[in-house]
């Protein structure tokens, strides 16, 4: 089994409930075990005029292959009403594979580590809650990424 970290976000249709439903769906994935979930955090949208996001990070152990997991995550998003109209637009649910074991993946449909991981406090701080001392497959440490990404615009919602 490989350790996988999933970034979760929602800013429509009761975002915290969307994340709770996503966690329940992750628990049902075949060959997969949900290990932990960070606190929920509120963050500003990347684009002006959108509602704030609720974000979290989940840790999984899984025997699914990366594209199998991606397909499963997209099915969960679709099942919770995700519509893909606007890049970085409002959404009921966004599930991103942040890290997949020690793998470096560069496929047309999937890039791991997630290509914006280092610049997104709403991913790094929840990840740090459940992955203390983490070293990324490319050699960077989570501590170094946190030091370069201030805790600005975030509000911790749950312990």
CSV table of C-alpha atoms in Angstrom, one decimal, residues 4-5 66-67 96-118 136-139:
chain,number,residue,atom,x,y,z
A,4,UNK,CA,-1.5,9.2,-0.4
A,5,UNK,CA,-2.6,12.7,0.5
A,66,UNK,CA,-2.8,6.7,-9.6
A,67,UNK,CA,-5.1,7.0,-12.5
A,96,UNK,CA,-6.8,16.6,-5.6
A,97,UNK,CA,-4.1,14.0,-5.3
A,98,UNK,CA,-1.3,16.0,-3.6
A,99,UNK,CA,1.2,13.2,-3.0
A,100,UNK,CA,1.2,9.5,-4.0
A,101,UNK,CA,3.8,7.6,-2.0
A,102,UNK,CA,7.3,8.4,-3.3
A,103,UNK,CA,6.1,8.8,-6.9
A,104,UNK,CA,6.8,11.6,-9.2
A,105,UNK,CA,4.0,11.5,-11.8
A,106,UNK,CA,3.8,13.6,-14.9
A,107,UNK,CA,0.9,12.4,-17.0
A,108,UNK,CA,-1.5,14.5,-19.2
A,109,UNK,CA,-4.3,13.9,-16.5
A,110,UNK,CA,-2.2,13.9,-13.4
A,111,UNK,CA,0.9,15.6,-12.0
A,112,UNK,CA,2.2,14.6,-8.6
A,113,UNK,CA,3.3,16.2,-6.4
A,114,UNK,CA,0.5,18.6,-7.1
A,115,UNK,CA,1.9,21.4,-9.2
A,116,UNK,CA,0.6,24.2,-6.9
A,117,UNK,CA,1.3,22.4,-3.6
A,118,UNK,CA,4.2,24.7,-2.5
A,136,UNK,CA,8.4,15.1,-0.6
A,137,UNK,CA,9.5,12.7,-3.4
A,138,UNK,CA,11.5,15.6,-5.0
A,139,UNK,CA,13.5,16.1,-1.8
